[in-house]
């Protein structure tokens, strides 16, 4: 089929009539599908159900340190959980602190602490006139929500297949002392599924920030979340790279088991240099008597070690992979060659990123909604919800079943076509 | 026996020789006991072990709202947990938000949010020159640690058997707009075990604060933690009282199941007016994807309802009561009539408060430590760790076994005698 942009007004009008009929038919089917959030499906949750049987009333709930996990004590995580998560995060066990159930909460805490107490002795950010964060775009809406909540100015940095535009990052970080951080999802990025190249990571590690309290917020959310056994993304480890580059304190690395065991009932962690961890523990010791050690023990005994965790992730992949492939195949079949959109083909993570023609994303998402398919809000992948081109849409294939996903993807493709035709007709008014 | 203060120098010297011999003998026994923290004993933890069997891989993990507790979703708590904790906290179910594992963390968050975002639209406290909190003393060290961490000035308010000195509270709150809060443990207070009288609670509810963003931080940590079936403390409910007094937004009420199920693996909550909860949810929605719903469900299904919880608390009381009684009996036997100390006789909670002669607390705690008995640090019950009279010592009888507790209490009484004699001798120098 020819590209839409080459069609005449008459051809487009004719196409539109046909697409509208299809759309009305789709509306009639009363779909109710959700492709909006990176939520595991019930089938994925089922593979972790063994976790519910790991600890019983007969279990010895002492951890290796000899501490009764049921009681108070141990602020920063039991050693079993530290070992498991440090292996998962590819950092030494001494560079990790175990938190509660949500890495988002750890990131929030990290920004909140910097606001009120600064970073390793720096001026609290709330005392500064201006604090800025760099935001690779498209990116993760919940990152941007945290910085927006604290009144931090966000600066868009374009993403490439190899990571953020590092020329721009290096320049902004070196020139502006108000730039205190950058949000990164380095592996299988949200929403594009891109993984930072070795060069990108090394350029990060070698940044020369004007601000001493500049930190890289390295959200390694999908560190072991591969879709395939082959061609898995392998990143240069950022903590080690920063240390080697003489910037040992420049990075916070975040992760959790939310998309490994149970979302909301997992275990989160931060990894950083000892100097950073000392700073963080000063807060922690005021903030909490410690996180849920019984759940830490449950995770450690269920997975046993990183090999058990990797094996477990294969089961997730077996469920996720067909859905990703279905979406990508449908996009290819329905939209391939039409010149009205492009999309990523991730090897891991939770999202596919779709770029529509400029000015079409909001209309596409609205049309999907009117036919019963909820997508992530258009603009959500940009700071302040403002996509300058109104083009990017995040597709989250995990939650619906394969059949639902197929149906939803077809409806999405139909909406892309219909909105694109309407857009092209605007420029070809008679 | 006569009061120590009436003794001559010679009598005191003779007494001292005998006490020193006893002390050396005690040191020789190599004790290793801990009366420092309000930590449940292993026997208490055992009574909650059934909790580990409530949810298994065969369980339906959907909550009453039909949401799969394993997955993301439901920010402020599943309805089962809300019902259980709102009954426990004596507030309507709509006035509660369920949090993670620690009410301390909820209090920290509450202060932190006020620092960066103010309270229901007020100026963020970090933008103010001065913020002050009232601190009934003696009180809870971890409360004081939070306000100290945020640079909030703390003002001591003396405790009485009926609660804080309300004349002073009313005056300070009404006169000074910088006073933004007061820390309260209203029932079985930490460390005295006092419960606020009806009059005290009503005077709290009718405060006329100069600051619109003044809040009462009502830490109802021991709401159902009675030691006896009779004469249980029953407080006027503060949320309802504040509403009735025309001050619906003036109080945050905190609680958790940390000393009901497992410390560190319990469920915490905040109760407040709808307007306050709207303010709090604005933060929560940025801060987290929600707390551990599986653990909420585990608690709800284990306790079933507030009656189940009250029944459970009787088992705790059966373990705690003999320890409290042992300590109090030993203090009575060893120190009664000597005029060198007074102590509280709580009907619930986790602590006994001991007041030594002025200038003796630090020395007593140090002497205990040198004989292998760890007490809470002297001064800890006051802001900045500064007890102006160096007199108050918090006794935490829960963690050791009854036998250990008895031994520890005897050693403590011995140290009180010895230090008191030394103190009295200072004033009677030859």
XYZ file of C-alpha atoms in Angstrom, chain A residues 38-43 45-47 49-50 52-53 55-59 61 68-73 101-102 104-106 108-109 112-113 115-117 125-128 140 142 145-151 258-259 261-266 279 282-295 298 399, chain B residues 38-43 45-47 49-50 52-53 55-59 61 68-73 101-102 104-106 108-109 112-113 115-117 125-128 140 142 145-151 258-259 261-266 279 282-295 298 399:
150
model
C 3.360 -1.498 32.970
C 1.369 -3.903 35.054
C 2.166 -7.629 35.098
C -0.660 -9.959 34.103
C -2.335 -12.439 36.435
C -0.446 -15.261 34.706
C 1.782 -13.159 39.217
C 0.863 -16.824 39.371
C 4.461 -17.892 38.769
C 2.723 -17.902 44.141
C 5.221 -20.346 45.600
C 3.340 -17.596 49.718
C 4.433 -21.021 50.978
C 7.510 -19.067 55.251
C 5.091 -20.897 57.521
C 4.510 -20.969 61.254
C 7.108 -23.751 61.427
C 9.811 -21.669 59.774
C 12.586 -16.662 60.906
C 14.834 -12.553 64.457
C 13.285 -11.054 61.319
C 9.952 -10.680 63.104
C 11.344 -8.133 65.536
C 12.882 -4.673 65.319
C 16.495 -4.462 64.274
C 8.249 -2.303 48.674
C 8.801 0.401 46.092
C 9.706 4.804 43.341
C 9.460 5.566 47.044
C 13.251 5.334 47.337
C 11.071 10.121 46.038
C 12.895 9.918 49.373
C 12.951 14.826 49.236
C 16.075 14.405 51.381
C 15.451 19.213 49.176
C 15.561 19.427 52.964
C 19.109 18.290 53.774
C 17.894 22.381 47.504
C 14.895 24.106 49.081
C 17.267 26.955 49.963
C 18.309 27.440 46.344
C 8.974 7.670 32.648
C 6.489 8.934 37.498
C 6.035 13.645 38.568
C 8.513 13.532 41.474
C 10.645 16.387 40.181
C 7.571 18.409 39.247
C 6.114 17.894 42.738
C 9.235 19.442 44.259
C 9.198 22.392 41.881
C 8.276 -5.321 41.811
C 8.197 -6.879 38.352
C 7.863 -11.162 42.461
C 4.747 -9.097 43.265
C 4.218 -5.430 42.402
C 3.576 -3.672 45.673
C 4.862 -6.575 47.754
C 8.424 -6.706 46.520
C 24.462 10.194 54.089
C 21.616 9.344 58.573
C 18.134 9.956 57.236
C 16.981 6.349 57.482
C 17.817 6.093 61.133
C 15.418 8.979 61.815
C 12.802 7.915 59.301
C 12.114 4.316 60.166
C 12.836 1.450 62.492
C 13.628 -0.563 59.373
C 11.735 -2.150 56.524
C 9.872 -5.450 56.360
C 12.513 -8.077 57.083
C 10.062 -10.978 56.954
C 9.343 -10.100 53.344
C 10.639 -14.565 52.007
C -1.504 -6.659 31.433
C 10.253 -1.206 73.620
C 10.869 -4.441 71.824
C 8.448 -7.368 72.096
C 9.901 -10.622 73.370
C 10.187 -13.787 71.315
C 7.247 -15.251 73.250
C 6.146 -12.784 68.498
C 5.265 -16.456 68.711
C 1.601 -15.685 69.331
C 3.023 -16.999 64.029
C -0.353 -18.142 62.733
C 2.497 -16.955 58.424
C -0.084 -19.595 57.465
C -2.023 -16.842 52.968
C -0.759 -19.776 50.932
C -0.356 -20.473 47.247
C -3.953 -21.736 47.262
C -5.357 -18.489 48.662
C -5.552 -12.898 46.994
C -5.741 -8.566 43.030
C -3.602 -7.675 46.053
C -0.510 -9.038 44.331
C -0.616 -6.368 41.643
C -0.384 -2.593 41.493
C -3.474 -0.637 42.415
C 5.194 -1.097 57.922
C 5.997 1.791 60.240
C 7.283 6.337 62.563
C 7.768 6.556 58.813
C 4.289 8.067 58.453
C 8.454 11.409 59.356
C 6.669 11.762 56.009
C 8.882 16.130 55.694
C 5.864 16.994 53.539
C 8.686 21.174 55.299
C 8.601 21.047 51.496
C 4.914 21.607 50.722
C 8.015 25.232 56.609
C 11.442 25.235 54.934
C 10.621 28.764 53.747
C 9.995 29.997 57.284
C 9.502 9.495 72.956
C 12.183 9.018 68.063
C 14.724 12.874 66.576
C 12.409 13.655 63.644
C 11.850 17.275 64.617
C 15.541 17.732 65.419
C 16.513 16.279 62.026
C 14.417 18.941 60.305
C 15.863 21.761 62.402
C 3.933 -3.135 65.044
C 3.367 -4.225 68.632
C 1.596 -8.543 64.946
C 5.293 -8.222 64.036
C 7.472 -5.137 64.570
C 8.778 -4.194 61.163
C 6.252 -6.340 59.325
C 3.051 -4.707 60.488
C -3.589 16.894 51.024
C -1.543 14.413 46.694
C 1.860 13.482 48.043
C 1.221 9.740 48.169
C 0.269 9.569 44.535
C 3.712 10.950 43.649
C 5.590 9.037 46.317
C 4.547 5.464 45.789
C 2.538 3.059 43.720
C 0.966 1.935 46.986
C 1.993 -0.079 50.016
C 2.128 -3.830 50.534
C -1.454 -5.027 50.003
C -0.604 -8.686 50.461
C 0.524 -7.912 53.984
C -2.649 -11.141 55.699
C 12.237 -7.871 75.765
